[in-house]
Coordinates of C-alpha atoms in Angstrom, one line a residue:
M1 CA 46.3 20.9 -2.2
T2 CA 49.0 18.3 -1.5
K3 CA 49.5 16.0 -4.5
T4 CA 49.6 12.2 -4.0
R5 CA 52.4 10.0 -5.2
P6 CA 53.1 6.2 -5.0
F7 CA 54.2 5.2 -1.5
T8 CA 57.4 3.8 -3.0
D9 CA 58.5 7.3 -4.0
V10 CA 59.3 8.0 -0.3
F11 CA 61.3 4.8 0.3
E12 CA 65.0 4.7 1.2
I13 CA 65.1 1.0 0.3
P14 CA 62.4 -1.4 -1.1
L15 CA 59.8 -3.0 1.2
K16 CA 61.0 -6.2 2.8
N17 CA 59.2 -9.1 4.4
G18 CA 60.7 -10.5 7.6
L19 CA 62.3 -13.7 8.6
N20 CA 60.6 -17.0 8.2
R21 CA 62.1 -18.6 11.2
P22 CA 60.7 -20.0 14.5
K23 CA 61.7 -18.3 17.7
D24 CA 64.7 -19.6 19.6
V25 CA 63.2 -21.3 22.7
R26 CA 66.6 -21.2 24.5
G27 CA 66.5 -17.5 24.6
A28 CA 69.6 -17.0 22.5
G29 CA 69.9 -14.6 19.5
I30 CA 68.3 -11.2 19.2
P31 CA 64.8 -9.9 19.8
M32 CA 62.3 -10.4 17.0
V33 CA 59.1 -8.4 16.5
N34 CA 56.2 -10.8 16.0
M35 CA 52.6 -10.2 15.0
G36 CA 51.6 -10.2 18.7
E37 CA 53.6 -7.0 19.2
V38 CA 52.2 -5.4 16.1
F39 CA 48.6 -5.9 17.2
A40 CA 49.3 -5.0 20.8
H41 CA 51.1 -1.7 20.3
R42 CA 51.0 1.5 18.2
R43 CA 54.7 2.1 18.8
I44 CA 57.4 -0.4 19.6
R45 CA 60.3 0.6 21.8
N46 CA 62.2 -1.5 24.4
I47 CA 59.5 -4.1 25.0
P48 CA 60.0 -7.8 25.8
M49 CA 60.1 -10.0 22.7
D50 CA 60.9 -13.6 21.6
R51 CA 64.4 -14.1 20.3
V52 CA 65.9 -15.6 17.1
A53 CA 69.3 -16.4 15.8
L54 CA 70.4 -14.0 13.0
P55 CA 73.5 -15.0 10.9
E56 CA 75.7 -12.2 9.7
R57 CA 74.5 -12.7 6.1
E58 CA 71.0 -11.8 7.2
R59 CA 71.7 -8.5 8.8
T60 CA 69.5 -6.8 6.2
F61 CA 66.6 -8.0 8.3
L62 CA 67.6 -5.7 11.2
L63 CA 65.3 -2.9 12.1
R64 CA 66.2 0.8 12.5
S65 CA 64.4 3.5 14.5
G66 CA 61.8 5.1 12.2
D67 CA 61.0 1.9 10.3
L68 CA 57.2 1.4 9.7
L69 CA 55.9 -2.2 10.2
F70 CA 52.8 -3.5 8.5
A71 CA 50.9 -6.6 9.3
R72 CA 50.8 -8.8 6.2
Q73 CA 47.9 -11.0 7.4
S74 CA 45.1 -11.0 10.0
L75 CA 42.1 -13.1 10.8
V76 CA 40.0 -9.9 10.4
L77 CA 40.0 -7.1 7.9
S78 CA 40.7 -4.4 10.5
G79 CA 44.1 -6.1 11.3
A80 CA 45.4 -6.5 7.8
G81 CA 47.9 -3.8 7.0
K82 CA 48.0 -2.5 10.6
C83 CA 50.8 0.0 10.8
V84 CA 53.1 0.5 13.8
L85 CA 56.2 2.7 14.3
F86 CA 59.4 1.0 15.4
Q87 CA 61.2 3.5 17.7
G88 CA 64.3 1.5 18.6
N89 CA 65.4 -1.1 21.1
I90 CA 68.3 -1.5 23.5
E91 CA 69.5 -4.5 21.3
E92 CA 69.6 -5.1 17.6
T93 CA 66.2 -6.3 16.6
T94 CA 64.7 -8.1 13.6
F95 CA 61.1 -9.0 12.5
E96 CA 59.2 -12.0 11.4
S97 CA 57.8 -13.1 8.0
H98 CA 54.2 -11.9 8.5
I99 CA 55.4 -8.3 8.8
I100 CA 56.4 -5.9 6.0
R101 CA 59.1 -3.3 6.8
A102 CA 59.0 0.1 5.1
R103 CA 62.1 2.3 5.5
L104 CA 61.5 5.8 4.4
D105 CA 63.9 8.4 2.9
A106 CA 64.5 10.9 5.8
R107 CA 65.3 13.6 3.3
I108 CA 61.7 13.8 2.1
A109 CA 59.6 11.7 4.5
D110 CA 59.0 11.9 8.3
P111 CA 58.1 8.3 9.4
A112 CA 55.8 9.6 12.2
F113 CA 53.8 11.5 9.5
Y114 CA 53.1 8.3 7.6
F115 CA 52.5 6.4 10.8
Y116 CA 49.7 8.8 11.6
Y117 CA 48.5 8.7 8.0
F118 CA 48.1 5.0 7.9
N119 CA 46.4 5.0 11.3
S120 CA 43.9 7.7 10.2
P121 CA 40.5 6.8 8.7
V122 CA 41.7 8.0 5.2
G123 CA 44.9 5.9 5.4
R124 CA 43.1 2.8 6.7
G125 CA 40.6 3.1 3.9
N126 CA 43.5 3.3 1.4
V127 CA 45.0 0.1 2.9
E128 CA 41.7 -1.8 3.0
G129 CA 41.4 -1.2 -0.7
I130 CA 44.3 -3.6 -1.3
V131 CA 43.3 -6.3 1.3
E132 CA 42.7 -9.7 -0.2
Q133 CA 40.2 -11.8 1.8
V134 CA 40.6 -15.5 1.5
A135 CA 40.9 -17.7 4.6
A136 CA 42.5 -14.6 6.3
A137 CA 42.7 -11.0 5.3
G138 CA 46.1 -10.0 3.9
I139 CA 48.1 -7.4 1.8
R140 CA 50.9 -7.7 -0.6
G141 CA 54.0 -5.6 -0.4
S142 CA 53.8 -4.8 -4.1
D143 CA 50.3 -3.4 -3.7
L144 CA 51.3 -1.4 -0.6
A145 CA 54.2 0.2 -2.5
R146 CA 51.9 1.4 -5.3
L147 CA 49.4 3.0 -2.9
Q148 CA 48.9 6.7 -3.6
V149 CA 49.8 8.7 -0.5
P150 CA 50.1 12.5 0.2
V151 CA 53.6 13.9 0.1
P152 CA 53.6 17.4 1.6
P153 CA 56.8 19.3 2.2
L154 CA 58.9 17.8 5.0
A155 CA 58.5 20.9 7.1
E156 CA 54.7 20.5 7.0
Q157 CA 55.0 16.8 7.8
R158 CA 57.0 17.6 10.9
A159 CA 54.6 20.4 12.0
I160 CA 51.7 18.0 11.8
T161 CA 53.5 15.2 13.7
H162 CA 54.5 17.7 16.4
V163 CA 50.8 18.5 17.1
L164 CA 49.7 14.8 17.0
G165 CA 52.8 13.7 19.0
A166 CA 51.9 16.1 21.8
L167 CA 48.3 14.7 21.9
D168 CA 49.7 11.2 21.9
D169 CA 52.0 12.0 24.8
K170 CA 49.0 13.2 26.8
I171 CA 47.1 10.1 26.0
E172 CA 50.1 7.9 27.0
L173 CA 50.4 9.8 30.3
N174 CA 46.7 9.1 31.0
R175 CA 47.1 5.5 30.0
R176 CA 50.0 5.0 32.5
M177 CA 47.9 6.6 35.2
N178 CA 45.0 4.2 34.4
A179 CA 47.4 1.3 34.3
T180 CA 48.6 2.2 37.8
L181 CA 45.1 2.4 39.1
E182 CA 44.2 -0.9 37.4
E183 CA 47.2 -2.7 39.0
M184 CA 46.1 -1.4 42.4
A185 CA 42.7 -2.9 41.8
R186 CA 44.2 -6.2 40.8
T187 CA 46.4 -6.2 43.9
L188 CA 43.4 -5.6 46.1
F189 CA 41.4 -8.3 44.3
R190 CA 44.2 -10.9 44.7
S191 CA 44.5 -10.0 48.4
W192 CA 40.8 -10.6 49.1
F193 CA 39.7 -13.3 46.6
V194 CA 42.9 -15.3 45.8
D195 CA 45.2 -15.1 48.8
F196 CA 42.4 -14.4 51.3
E197 CA 44.8 -12.1 53.3
P198 CA 42.0 -10.4 55.3
F199 CA 41.0 -13.8 56.6
G200 CA 44.5 -15.1 57.5
G201 CA 44.9 -16.9 54.1
V202 CA 41.9 -19.1 54.5
M203 CA 38.7 -18.8 52.5
P204 CA 35.7 -18.0 54.7
D205 CA 33.4 -20.8 55.5
N206 CA 30.4 -19.2 53.9
W207 CA 32.2 -18.6 50.5
R208 CA 32.3 -21.3 47.8
F209 CA 33.9 -22.0 44.5
G210 CA 31.7 -22.1 41.4
K211 CA 31.7 -22.2 37.7
V212 CA 31.9 -19.3 35.3
D213 CA 28.3 -19.8 34.1
A214 CA 27.2 -19.1 37.7
L215 CA 28.0 -15.5 37.0
G216 CA 25.7 -15.3 34.0
E217 CA 24.8 -16.6 30.6
V218 CA 27.8 -17.5 28.4
I219 CA 27.3 -16.4 24.8
C220 CA 29.6 -17.4 21.9
G221 CA 29.9 -14.8 19.2
K222 CA 29.3 -15.2 15.5
T223 CA 30.0 -13.2 12.3
P224 CA 27.2 -12.2 9.9
P225 CA 27.9 -13.2 6.3
T226 CA 30.7 -10.9 5.0
N227 CA 29.6 -11.3 1.4
N228 CA 26.6 -9.0 2.1
A229 CA 27.8 -5.4 2.7
M230 CA 24.3 -4.6 4.0
N231 CA 25.2 -6.5 7.2
Y232 CA 27.8 -3.9 8.2
G233 CA 28.2 -0.2 8.8
G234 CA 25.4 0.5 11.4
E235 CA 25.3 1.4 15.1
M236 CA 25.9 -1.9 16.7
L237 CA 29.5 -2.4 18.0
F238 CA 31.1 -5.6 16.6
I239 CA 34.0 -6.6 18.8
T240 CA 36.9 -8.5 17.4
I241 CA 40.2 -9.4 19.0
P242 CA 42.1 -6.3 17.7
D243 CA 39.5 -4.2 19.6
M244 CA 40.5 -5.8 22.9
H245 CA 44.2 -5.3 23.1
G246 CA 45.4 -3.1 26.0
K247 CA 41.9 -2.2 27.1
V248 CA 39.5 -2.7 30.1
F249 CA 36.5 -1.0 28.4
V250 CA 35.5 -1.2 24.7
T251 CA 33.7 1.9 23.7
E252 CA 34.2 1.8 19.9
T253 CA 35.2 -0.9 17.4
A254 CA 36.8 -1.0 13.9
K255 CA 33.7 -2.7 12.5
T256 CA 30.0 -2.2 13.3
L257 CA 26.8 -4.1 12.3
S258 CA 23.7 -2.7 10.7
E259 CA 20.2 -3.6 11.9
I260 CA 20.1 -6.2 9.1
G261 CA 23.4 -7.7 10.3
V262 CA 22.2 -7.9 13.9
S263 CA 18.9 -9.5 12.8
T264 CA 20.8 -12.4 11.1
Q265 CA 22.1 -13.5 14.6
Q266 CA 19.6 -14.5 17.1
N267 CA 20.4 -14.0 20.8
K268 CA 23.9 -12.7 20.2
T269 CA 23.5 -9.1 21.3
L270 CA 25.3 -8.3 24.6
P271 CA 23.9 -5.7 27.0
P272 CA 26.3 -3.1 28.3
N273 CA 28.7 -4.3 31.0
S274 CA 29.0 -7.8 29.8
I275 CA 32.4 -9.5 30.0
C276 CA 34.1 -10.5 26.7
V277 CA 36.9 -13.1 26.7
S278 CA 39.0 -14.0 23.7
C279 CA 39.2 -17.8 23.2
I280 CA 40.9 -18.3 19.8
A281 CA 44.3 -17.1 18.4
T282 CA 45.1 -14.9 21.5
P283 CA 43.0 -16.5 24.3
G284 CA 42.7 -14.8 27.6
L285 CA 42.1 -11.2 26.7
V286 CA 39.2 -9.7 28.8
V287 CA 37.2 -6.5 28.3
I288 CA 33.9 -4.9 29.3
N289 CA 31.6 -3.6 26.6
R290 CA 30.2 -0.2 27.5
H291 CA 27.5 -0.2 24.8
P292 CA 25.3 -3.0 23.3
A293 CA 27.5 -5.1 21.2
Q294 CA 28.0 -8.4 19.3
T295 CA 31.3 -10.2 18.9
N296 CA 32.8 -12.6 16.4
Q297 CA 33.3 -16.3 17.0
Q298 CA 36.7 -15.8 18.5
I299 CA 35.1 -14.4 21.6
N300 CA 32.9 -15.8 24.3
S301 CA 31.1 -13.5 26.6
V302 CA 29.3 -13.6 30.0
K303 CA 26.0 -11.7 30.1
L304 CA 26.0 -11.1 33.9
N305 CA 23.1 -12.0 36.1
T306 CA 23.7 -8.7 38.0
E307 CA 25.9 -5.7 37.4
T308 CA 26.6 -5.6 41.1
G309 CA 29.4 -8.2 40.5
L310 CA 30.8 -6.5 37.3
Y311 CA 34.3 -5.9 38.5
F312 CA 34.5 -9.0 40.6
A313 CA 33.6 -11.0 37.4
Y314 CA 36.1 -8.9 35.3
Y315 CA 39.0 -9.5 37.6
T316 CA 38.1 -13.2 38.1
L317 CA 38.1 -13.9 34.4
E318 CA 41.2 -11.8 33.9
G319 CA 42.9 -13.8 36.6
L320 CA 42.0 -17.0 34.7
A321 CA 43.9 -16.0 31.6
D322 CA 46.7 -18.5 32.1
Q323 CA 44.2 -21.3 32.7
I324 CA 42.2 -20.3 29.6
K325 CA 45.4 -20.5 27.5
A326 CA 46.5 -23.8 29.1
G327 CA 43.0 -25.2 28.4
G328 CA 43.2 -24.5 24.7
S329 CA 43.5 -27.3 22.3
G330 CA 45.9 -26.0 19.7
G331 CA 45.9 -26.8 16.0
S332 CA 48.8 -26.2 13.7
V333 CA 47.9 -22.4 13.4
L334 CA 45.6 -21.3 16.2
L335 CA 45.1 -22.0 19.9
N336 CA 41.4 -22.6 20.6

């Protein structure tokens, strides 16, 4: 059996928090990984990012291929401590202050092995054991460094990551194929219902504009009391914003509700094939739930009058993402 050791035992250098600096709105400087990228991706490589000026004296904040990035804070437990693998960029890249960088010793640790570990149920459970829940969920770098983690021989780590990497490559290929099909569907939708191309660019006389609530009942989500563990861990999906990134359909969620938790919330259960729209923090994400579900208060959903219009409603609301964002009244922290 592989013995566990403190996570810090496999570091090349100590953990480091990122830059506490706003993005450079002029587009100068170098790319900076923000929390948005951490929550949207499992791996980060050559993706668009905000930019920030980085003086020569702060080059210790640069990332290197193989660095692990952990989310220090999240509005929900499932996001705190989320681990992603940085696989390089075409430019030198840094990272922001809500992210912890872990750079491992390549002589004894394969970064991909620990990436898979911290994204496994065992690794996530280990991280959630150090999460502090105040206004938001968060972790400390000092606690992360002390976590006990398995340290098998490097050859075993690489053998494990080879198998998991092959599966990930297959999943990524399927994802790209799905993305191509989804874009074809969006293009067809825009042609018919936005640009009215089949009708010479003019909306037919017997069509009309309406409001979202004409599609169905709009339901605002709610979170059962988190201080009662009996509310959680059952069969009901509980959708939060991290469950929505990069998806059309939500079939599983990081958290679930028990029958007790469901009963604390009257008229909040969504039937399958409702449309969920994020309206706080990262507004404009749109997904379809495939099973009965509830959502937290960051999400508003449309319980459709008829499933006949499911995909029309989905692409309509997805197409409104920019308007949803523009309509948000932002506070100092979140866009609502």
